[in-house]
Tab-separated table of C-alpha atoms in Angstrom:
chain	number	residue	atom	x	y	z
A	1	UNK	CA	1.893	-6.348	-23.949
A	2	UNK	CA	0.835	-6.892	-20.362
A	3	UNK	CA	3.782	-9.256	-19.990
A	4	UNK	CA	6.006	-6.710	-21.395
A	5	UNK	CA	4.981	-3.591	-19.275
A	6	UNK	CA	4.770	-5.577	-16.101
A	7	UNK	CA	8.280	-6.891	-16.728
A	8	UNK	CA	9.524	-3.261	-17.446
A	9	UNK	CA	7.920	-2.046	-13.859
A	10	UNK	CA	9.222	-5.133	-12.225
A	11	UNK	CA	12.967	-4.071	-13.734
A	12	UNK	CA	12.311	-0.312	-12.918
A	13	UNK	CA	11.989	-0.962	-9.027
A	14	UNK	CA	14.664	-3.597	-8.861
A	15	UNK	CA	12.200	-6.476	-8.297
A	16	UNK	CA	14.120	-9.535	-7.548
A	17	UNK	CA	14.178	-12.384	-10.394
A	18	UNK	CA	11.689	-15.180	-10.039
A	19	UNK	CA	8.516	-12.851	-9.891
A	20	UNK	CA	5.494	-12.914	-12.519
A	21	UNK	CA	3.467	-9.801	-13.354
A	22	UNK	CA	-0.253	-9.389	-14.029
A	23	UNK	CA	-2.485	-6.312	-13.906
A	24	UNK	CA	-5.373	-6.274	-11.651
A	25	UNK	CA	-7.894	-3.469	-11.203
A	26	UNK	CA	-6.874	-2.299	-7.155
A	27	UNK	CA	-4.764	-3.440	-4.648
A	28	UNK	CA	-7.649	-4.237	-2.490
A	29	UNK	CA	-8.340	-7.186	-5.079
A	30	UNK	CA	-4.777	-8.274	-5.291
A	31	UNK	CA	-4.999	-8.807	-1.406
A	32	UNK	CA	-8.101	-10.690	-1.682
A	33	UNK	CA	-6.114	-12.762	-4.521
A	34	UNK	CA	-3.020	-13.517	-2.027
A	35	UNK	CA	-5.392	-14.403	0.917
A	36	UNK	CA	-7.263	-16.890	-1.297
A	37	UNK	CA	-3.839	-18.225	-2.393
A	38	UNK	CA	-2.625	-18.585	1.274
A	39	UNK	CA	-5.605	-20.336	2.233
A	40	UNK	CA	-5.348	-22.994	-0.589
A	41	UNK	CA	-1.419	-23.299	0.284
A	42	UNK	CA	-2.513	-24.472	3.818
A	43	UNK	CA	-5.956	-26.068	2.544
A	44	UNK	CA	-5.025	-29.622	4.209
A	45	UNK	CA	-5.894	-27.736	7.532
A	46	UNK	CA	-9.329	-26.535	6.477
A	47	UNK	CA	-11.137	-23.044	7.346
A	48	UNK	CA	-12.875	-22.946	10.529
A	49	UNK	CA	-15.183	-19.951	9.580
A	50	UNK	CA	-18.635	-19.128	9.978
A	51	UNK	CA	-19.746	-15.897	8.059
A	52	UNK	CA	-17.803	-12.932	7.887
A	53	UNK	CA	-16.977	-12.811	11.755
A	54	UNK	CA	-15.196	-16.128	11.723
A	55	UNK	CA	-14.249	-18.617	14.586
A	56	UNK	CA	-11.311	-18.769	16.477
A	57	UNK	CA	-11.708	-22.244	17.423
A	58	UNK	CA	-8.879	-24.909	16.674
A	59	UNK	CA	-7.701	-25.301	13.324
A	60	UNK	CA	-8.649	-21.926	12.199
A	61	UNK	CA	-6.440	-20.270	9.743
A	62	UNK	CA	-4.857	-16.703	11.031
A	63	UNK	CA	-3.687	-13.795	8.953
A	64	UNK	CA	-1.293	-11.291	10.553
A	65	UNK	CA	-1.105	-7.538	9.760
A	66	UNK	CA	-0.039	-4.648	11.497
A	67	UNK	CA	-2.955	-2.253	13.083
A	68	UNK	CA	-1.857	0.305	10.154
A	69	UNK	CA	-2.524	-1.996	7.625
A	70	UNK	CA	-5.341	-1.227	4.912
A	71	UNK	CA	-8.906	-2.069	5.512
A	72	UNK	CA	-8.854	-4.161	2.854
A	73	UNK	CA	-7.152	-6.825	4.663
A	74	UNK	CA	-9.842	-6.945	6.941
A	75	UNK	CA	-12.367	-7.189	4.163
A	76	UNK	CA	-10.503	-9.615	2.015
A	77	UNK	CA	-10.252	-11.978	5.015
A	78	UNK	CA	-14.076	-11.750	5.342
A	79	UNK	CA	-14.793	-12.600	1.847
A	80	UNK	CA	-11.886	-15.393	1.572
A	81	UNK	CA	-13.360	-17.267	4.632
A	82	UNK	CA	-10.832	-16.665	7.047
A	83	UNK	CA	-13.610	-14.364	9.086
A	84	UNK	CA	-12.615	-11.054	10.859
A	85	UNK	CA	-11.849	-12.680	14.059
A	86	UNK	CA	-8.810	-14.505	12.692
A	87	UNK	CA	-7.243	-11.236	11.426
A	88	UNK	CA	-4.355	-10.812	14.166
A	89	UNK	CA	-3.403	-7.049	14.718
A	90	UNK	CA	0.426	-7.146	15.225
A	91	UNK	CA	2.058	-4.354	17.460
A	92	UNK	CA	3.701	-1.407	15.635
A	93	UNK	CA	6.873	0.202	16.743
A	94	UNK	CA	7.998	3.751	17.244
A	95	UNK	CA	7.891	4.130	13.473
A	96	UNK	CA	4.573	2.917	13.126
A	97	UNK	CA	6.119	-0.316	11.320
A	98	UNK	CA	5.057	-3.940	11.974
A	99	UNK	CA	7.082	-5.262	14.944
A	100	UNK	CA	8.734	-8.580	14.026
A	101	UNK	CA	9.223	-9.657	17.514
A	102	UNK	CA	5.437	-9.233	18.379
A	103	UNK	CA	4.734	-11.051	14.877
A	104	UNK	CA	6.697	-13.983	16.214
A	105	UNK	CA	5.065	-13.887	19.462
A	106	UNK	CA	1.699	-14.151	18.290
A	107	UNK	CA	2.310	-16.639	15.742
A	108	UNK	CA	3.871	-18.902	18.419
A	109	UNK	CA	0.565	-18.168	20.793
A	110	UNK	CA	-1.469	-19.182	17.880
A	111	UNK	CA	0.520	-22.492	17.591
A	112	UNK	CA	0.227	-23.229	21.306
A	113	UNK	CA	-3.717	-22.517	21.121
A	114	UNK	CA	-4.069	-25.172	18.056
A	115	UNK	CA	-4.771	-22.196	15.501
A	116	UNK	CA	-2.983	-22.384	12.178
A	117	UNK	CA	-1.007	-19.480	11.085
A	118	UNK	CA	-1.493	-18.983	7.266
A	119	UNK	CA	-0.523	-15.520	5.923
A	120	UNK	CA	1.406	-12.167	6.687
A	121	UNK	CA	0.613	-9.167	5.031
A	122	UNK	CA	3.274	-6.382	5.234
A	123	UNK	CA	2.808	-2.964	4.170
A	124	UNK	CA	5.456	-0.785	2.523
A	125	UNK	CA	3.756	2.542	2.801
A	126	UNK	CA	0.673	2.731	4.910
A	127	UNK	CA	-2.400	4.595	4.120
A	128	UNK	CA	-2.500	6.369	7.159
A	129	UNK	CA	1.177	7.635	7.227
A	130	UNK	CA	3.182	5.945	5.064
A	131	UNK	CA	5.187	3.740	7.455
A	132	UNK	CA	7.216	1.124	6.116
A	133	UNK	CA	7.273	-2.485	7.335
A	134	UNK	CA	10.715	-3.909	7.152
A	135	UNK	CA	10.553	-6.949	4.843
A	136	UNK	CA	13.991	-8.359	5.591
A	137	UNK	CA	13.155	-8.481	9.197
A	138	UNK	CA	9.265	-9.744	8.695
A	139	UNK	CA	10.557	-12.222	5.805
A	140	UNK	CA	12.409	-14.642	7.744
A	141	UNK	CA	9.941	-15.223	10.641
A	142	UNK	CA	7.313	-15.785	7.818
A	143	UNK	CA	9.385	-18.369	5.828
A	144	UNK	CA	10.085	-20.034	9.170
A	145	UNK	CA	6.722	-20.552	10.038
A	146	UNK	CA	5.791	-21.651	6.425
A	147	UNK	CA	3.491	-18.504	5.931
A	148	UNK	CA	2.642	-16.860	2.860
A	149	UNK	CA	4.066	-13.011	2.659
A	150	UNK	CA	2.251	-10.805	0.656
A	151	UNK	CA	3.693	-7.314	0.140
A	152	UNK	CA	1.287	-4.143	-0.169
A	153	UNK	CA	3.589	-1.436	-1.461
A	154	UNK	CA	0.608	0.038	-3.331
A	155	UNK	CA	1.858	3.794	-2.842
A	156	UNK	CA	5.397	3.682	-1.862
A	157	UNK	CA	6.365	0.855	-3.877
A	158	UNK	CA	6.409	3.248	-7.010
A	159	UNK	CA	8.979	5.480	-5.366
A	160	UNK	CA	11.796	2.472	-5.718
A	161	UNK	CA	11.993	3.330	-9.487
A	162	UNK	CA	14.775	5.767	-7.748
A	163	UNK	CA	17.978	3.698	-7.071
A	164	UNK	CA	18.376	5.710	-3.638
A	165	UNK	CA	14.678	4.339	-2.751
A	166	UNK	CA	15.232	0.642	-3.533
A	167	UNK	CA	15.524	0.091	0.331
A	168	UNK	CA	11.859	0.378	0.441
A	169	UNK	CA	11.681	-3.408	-0.804
A	170	UNK	CA	14.890	-4.636	0.697
A	171	UNK	CA	13.804	-8.108	1.570
A	172	UNK	CA	11.324	-8.560	-1.181
A	173	UNK	CA	12.790	-11.693	-2.174
A	174	UNK	CA	10.896	-13.314	0.950
A	175	UNK	CA	7.584	-12.491	-0.685
A	176	UNK	CA	5.127	-14.927	-2.622
A	177	UNK	CA	3.324	-11.504	-3.729
A	178	UNK	CA	3.562	-8.125	-4.198
A	179	UNK	CA	1.401	-5.270	-5.338
A	180	UNK	CA	2.308	-1.407	-6.513
A	181	UNK	CA	-0.242	0.784	-8.139
A	182	UNK	CA	0.687	2.916	-11.241
A	183	UNK	CA	-2.336	4.486	-10.564
A	184	UNK	CA	-1.197	6.138	-7.618
A	185	UNK	CA	1.841	7.530	-8.317
A	186	UNK	CA	2.962	6.778	-11.897
A	187	UNK	CA	0.815	9.048	-13.871
A	188	UNK	CA	-1.666	6.032	-15.013
A	189	UNK	CA	-5.092	6.400	-15.066
A	190	UNK	CA	-7.175	4.356	-12.472
A	191	UNK	CA	-7.472	1.705	-12.642
A	192	UNK	CA	-4.124	-0.228	-12.755
A	193	UNK	CA	-2.604	-2.371	-10.153
A	194	UNK	CA	0.655	-4.912	-10.627
A	195	UNK	CA	0.583	-7.709	-9.089
A	196	UNK	CA	3.587	-9.915	-8.934
A	197	UNK	CA	3.635	-13.622	-7.583
A	198	UNK	CA	6.564	-16.340	-7.413
A	199	UNK	CA	4.301	-18.948	-8.238
A	200	UNK	CA	1.889	-18.366	-10.957
A	201	UNK	CA	0.887	-22.067	-11.615
A	202	UNK	CA	-0.510	-21.942	-8.000
A	203	UNK	CA	-2.178	-18.841	-8.588
A	204	UNK	CA	-3.749	-20.104	-11.810
A	205	UNK	CA	-4.805	-23.491	-9.733
A	206	UNK	CA	-6.232	-21.219	-7.212
A	207	UNK	CA	-8.416	-19.125	-9.617
A	208	UNK	CA	-9.086	-21.055	-12.536
A	209	UNK	CA	-12.140	-22.690	-14.059
A	210	UNK	CA	-12.113	-24.198	-17.431
A	211	UNK	CA	-15.894	-24.798	-18.742
A	212	UNK	CA	-15.981	-26.257	-22.221
A	213	UNK	CA	-17.029	-22.918	-24.034
A	214	UNK	CA	-13.891	-21.181	-22.648
A	215	UNK	CA	-11.418	-23.965	-24.041
A	216	UNK	CA	-9.356	-22.951	-26.867
A	217	UNK	CA	-6.510	-24.754	-28.828
A	218	UNK	CA	-3.997	-22.294	-27.425
A	219	UNK	CA	-4.399	-22.589	-23.741
A	220	UNK	CA	-1.040	-24.172	-23.550
A	221	UNK	CA	0.948	-21.891	-25.478
A	222	UNK	CA	0.139	-18.375	-23.565
A	223	UNK	CA	-0.684	-17.091	-20.215
A	224	UNK	CA	-4.518	-16.669	-20.137
A	225	UNK	CA	-4.956	-14.016	-17.485
A	226	UNK	CA	-8.534	-14.792	-17.168
A	227	UNK	CA	-6.911	-17.390	-14.598
A	228	UNK	CA	-4.513	-14.790	-12.952
A	229	UNK	CA	-7.266	-13.064	-11.219
A	230	UNK	CA	-11.101	-12.726	-9.953
A	231	UNK	CA	-13.201	-11.397	-12.833
A	232	UNK	CA	-13.289	-13.479	-16.112
A	233	UNK	CA	-13.588	-10.370	-18.295
A	234	UNK	CA	-10.485	-8.129	-18.203
A	235	UNK	CA	-9.784	-4.701	-19.591
A	236	UNK	CA	-6.800	-3.618	-21.516
A	237	UNK	CA	-5.207	-2.032	-18.834
A	238	UNK	CA	-1.567	-2.690	-20.117
A	239	UNK	CA	-2.178	-0.247	-23.014
A	240	UNK	CA	-2.471	2.871	-20.649
A	241	UNK	CA	0.706	1.984	-18.631
A	242	UNK	CA	2.610	1.121	-21.518
A	243	UNK	CA	1.554	4.852	-22.906
A	244	UNK	CA	2.815	6.021	-19.852
A	245	UNK	CA	6.278	4.410	-19.820
A	246	UNK	CA	7.015	5.067	-23.583
A	247	UNK	CA	5.909	8.490	-23.134
A	248	UNK	CA	7.731	9.554	-20.146
A	249	UNK	CA	10.632	7.128	-20.137
A	250	UNK	CA	12.033	6.106	-16.513
A	251	UNK	CA	14.213	9.053	-16.272
A	252	UNK	CA	11.393	11.400	-16.378
A	253	UNK	CA	9.141	9.343	-14.253
A	254	UNK	CA	12.161	9.342	-11.656
A	255	UNK	CA	12.562	12.841	-11.864
A	256	UNK	CA	9.172	13.709	-10.945
A	257	UNK	CA	9.095	11.339	-8.018
A	258	UNK	CA	12.373	12.666	-7.073
A	259	UNK	CA	11.027	16.154	-6.864
A	260	UNK	CA	7.739	15.042	-4.931
A	261	UNK	CA	9.848	13.567	-2.296
A	262	UNK	CA	11.904	16.564	-2.061
A	263	UNK	CA	8.881	18.871	-1.479
A	264	UNK	CA	7.571	16.769	1.127
A	265	UNK	CA	10.666	16.835	3.092
A	266	UNK	CA	10.899	20.516	2.519
A	267	UNK	CA	7.239	20.886	3.964
A	268	UNK	CA	7.852	18.657	6.731
A	269	UNK	CA	11.093	20.694	7.622
A	270	UNK	CA	8.624	23.957	7.826
A	271	UNK	CA	6.432	22.233	10.386
A	272	UNK	CA	9.494	21.143	12.552
A	273	UNK	CA	10.919	24.538	12.421
A	274	UNK	CA	7.598	25.967	13.383
A	275	UNK	CA	6.781	26.637	17.025
A	276	UNK	CA	3.152	25.880	17.126
A	277	UNK	CA	3.112	23.140	14.487
A	278	UNK	CA	4.002	19.480	15.413
A	279	UNK	CA	4.960	16.623	12.909
A	280	UNK	CA	3.301	13.285	13.848
A	281	UNK	CA	5.172	10.650	11.646
A	282	UNK	CA	8.334	10.354	9.683
A	283	UNK	CA	8.496	11.064	6.185
A	284	UNK	CA	9.624	8.222	4.426
A	285	UNK	CA	8.081	9.090	0.967
A	286	UNK	CA	5.795	11.924	-0.089
A	287	UNK	CA	3.128	12.405	2.990
A	288	UNK	CA	3.447	14.351	5.619
A	289	UNK	CA	1.499	14.226	8.904
A	290	UNK	CA	1.329	16.788	11.491
A	291	UNK	CA	-1.014	18.837	13.523
A	292	UNK	CA	-1.447	22.555	14.728
A	293	UNK	CA	-0.799	22.970	18.357
A	294	UNK	CA	-1.245	26.308	19.345
A	295	UNK	CA	-0.278	27.832	22.798
A	296	UNK	CA	-2.773	27.739	25.462
A	297	UNK	CA	-4.768	24.652	23.768
A	298	UNK	CA	-4.480	21.394	26.183
A	299	UNK	CA	-4.164	18.048	24.763
A	300	UNK	CA	-8.083	17.268	25.144
A	301	UNK	CA	-8.898	20.016	22.793
A	302	UNK	CA	-6.455	19.914	20.079
A	303	UNK	CA	-8.527	17.054	18.131
A	304	UNK	CA	-11.483	19.523	17.772
A	305	UNK	CA	-9.034	22.450	16.925
A	306	UNK	CA	-7.544	20.534	14.240
A	307	UNK	CA	-10.523	19.100	12.748
A	308	UNK	CA	-12.200	22.734	12.692
A	309	UNK	CA	-8.892	23.930	10.780
A	310	UNK	CA	-9.055	21.112	8.101
A	311	UNK	CA	-12.737	21.919	7.790
A	312	UNK	CA	-11.842	25.862	7.562
A	313	UNK	CA	-9.043	24.956	4.784
A	314	UNK	CA	-11.073	22.956	2.856
A	315	UNK	CA	-13.898	25.523	2.537
A	316	UNK	CA	-11.546	28.300	1.863
A	317	UNK	CA	-10.917	26.256	-1.533
A	318	UNK	CA	-7.320	26.955	-2.477
A	319	UNK	CA	-5.925	23.497	-1.037
A	320	UNK	CA	-7.912	20.330	0.099
A	321	UNK	CA	-6.408	18.220	2.744
A	322	UNK	CA	-7.184	14.812	4.442
A	323	UNK	CA	-7.217	13.717	7.718
A	324	UNK	CA	-6.429	10.342	9.697
A	325	UNK	CA	-6.005	9.276	13.509
A	326	UNK	CA	-2.618	7.889	14.845
A	327	UNK	CA	-2.954	6.729	18.100
A	328	UNK	CA	-6.630	8.575	18.275
A	329	UNK	CA	-4.745	11.823	17.576
A	330	UNK	CA	-6.138	13.658	14.827
A	331	UNK	CA	-3.691	14.206	11.865
A	332	UNK	CA	-3.804	16.557	9.213
A	333	UNK	CA	-2.194	14.925	6.045
A	334	UNK	CA	-0.573	16.931	2.803
A	335	UNK	CA	0.350	14.435	0.095
A	336	UNK	CA	2.796	15.536	-2.864
A	337	UNK	CA	2.164	13.483	-5.980
A	338	UNK	CA	0.583	14.990	-8.633
A	339	UNK	CA	2.463	15.475	-11.986
A	340	UNK	CA	1.918	19.583	-12.192
A	341	UNK	CA	2.592	19.796	-8.259
A	342	UNK	CA	5.651	22.561	-7.762
A	343	UNK	CA	7.385	24.344	-4.717
A	344	UNK	CA	4.860	26.979	-5.269
A	345	UNK	CA	1.850	25.024	-4.547
A	346	UNK	CA	3.553	23.214	-1.293
A	347	UNK	CA	4.653	26.925	-0.259
A	348	UNK	CA	0.745	27.998	-0.851
A	349	UNK	CA	-0.338	25.312	0.954
A	350	UNK	CA	1.616	26.111	3.836
A	351	UNK	CA	0.720	29.835	3.568
A	352	UNK	CA	-3.100	28.901	3.893
A	353	UNK	CA	-2.510	26.630	6.804
A	354	UNK	CA	-0.979	29.474	8.779
A	355	UNK	CA	-3.586	32.082	7.418
A	356	UNK	CA	-6.436	29.944	8.611
A	357	UNK	CA	-4.898	28.988	12.089
A	358	UNK	CA	-4.137	32.714	12.548
A	359	UNK	CA	-7.741	33.523	11.844
A	360	UNK	CA	-8.717	30.873	14.497
A	361	UNK	CA	-6.704	32.364	17.262
A	362	UNK	CA	-6.043	29.207	19.075
A	363	UNK	CA	-9.491	28.472	20.009
């Protein structure tokens, strides 16, 4: 069943041929799996690391990700033995996506210093603002230098079930591994993370241990998923994904995601039209990043004022908003992603924001 549902999901998002799927618990775990696979691919060089901070000496393996990448990259690098010091933060462009030219430059600089480029982690839909790293530009850089390319499409990858959103994964053919989370935007209960790899034999060689008490007469006949991930024991996660796919079907899931995309874009339009509100990032999928910018409040005070606004809105209880910081700018985030969310809820959220801002009076 796990083979079947991961195959269906791969077809739904237009994943190129040659990928093999397995269900993990979270994208953080798949990042760790990808890092370990990348490490073993370049094992002849060894890993020059000492503890979670690692070393930056000659021969150290290097991991590249944008500074907008998820924190699990840094955590996974610590666990996998690269060390935090060997995670290279690649610059971002005006859309907050990883800059391919800077990636190339940082790889070249590391090679010149005797370091060993090992892995690139691209993000399709960053956690902070859903920025989209351009796989078609990053992929050739990784391939040219023989680096493992892992694609973290945990949230935004789900939108690729819409034909008009397949552009999100343009360039996925360059990837060695890719993940998306049905538990984020495809109505599947947590936890359910679909991890796809090009070379399952390498994944097995990297992660498998075969003590005598685990050997059976069927080992050569089936995919034994205990060898495709970190834990030995596994939950039957495929069943709940099967229930969702069979209950809703592709069409209804597409309609739901298309509706969420439309609502996010409509909300972004309201922000753009309002004189005292400011959108702070592009809206490629379902997350709108913005802030209140009342007249008479200088830049130095805006972070404090917006933090107070979010606290006031959340305390009121009608809606709940989260925040991040983009270049140290306090950023309010509105995400549209629940099955029952309709236009009336997004309209209500906008009303609550303006009402609470009005009560604060620009202080």
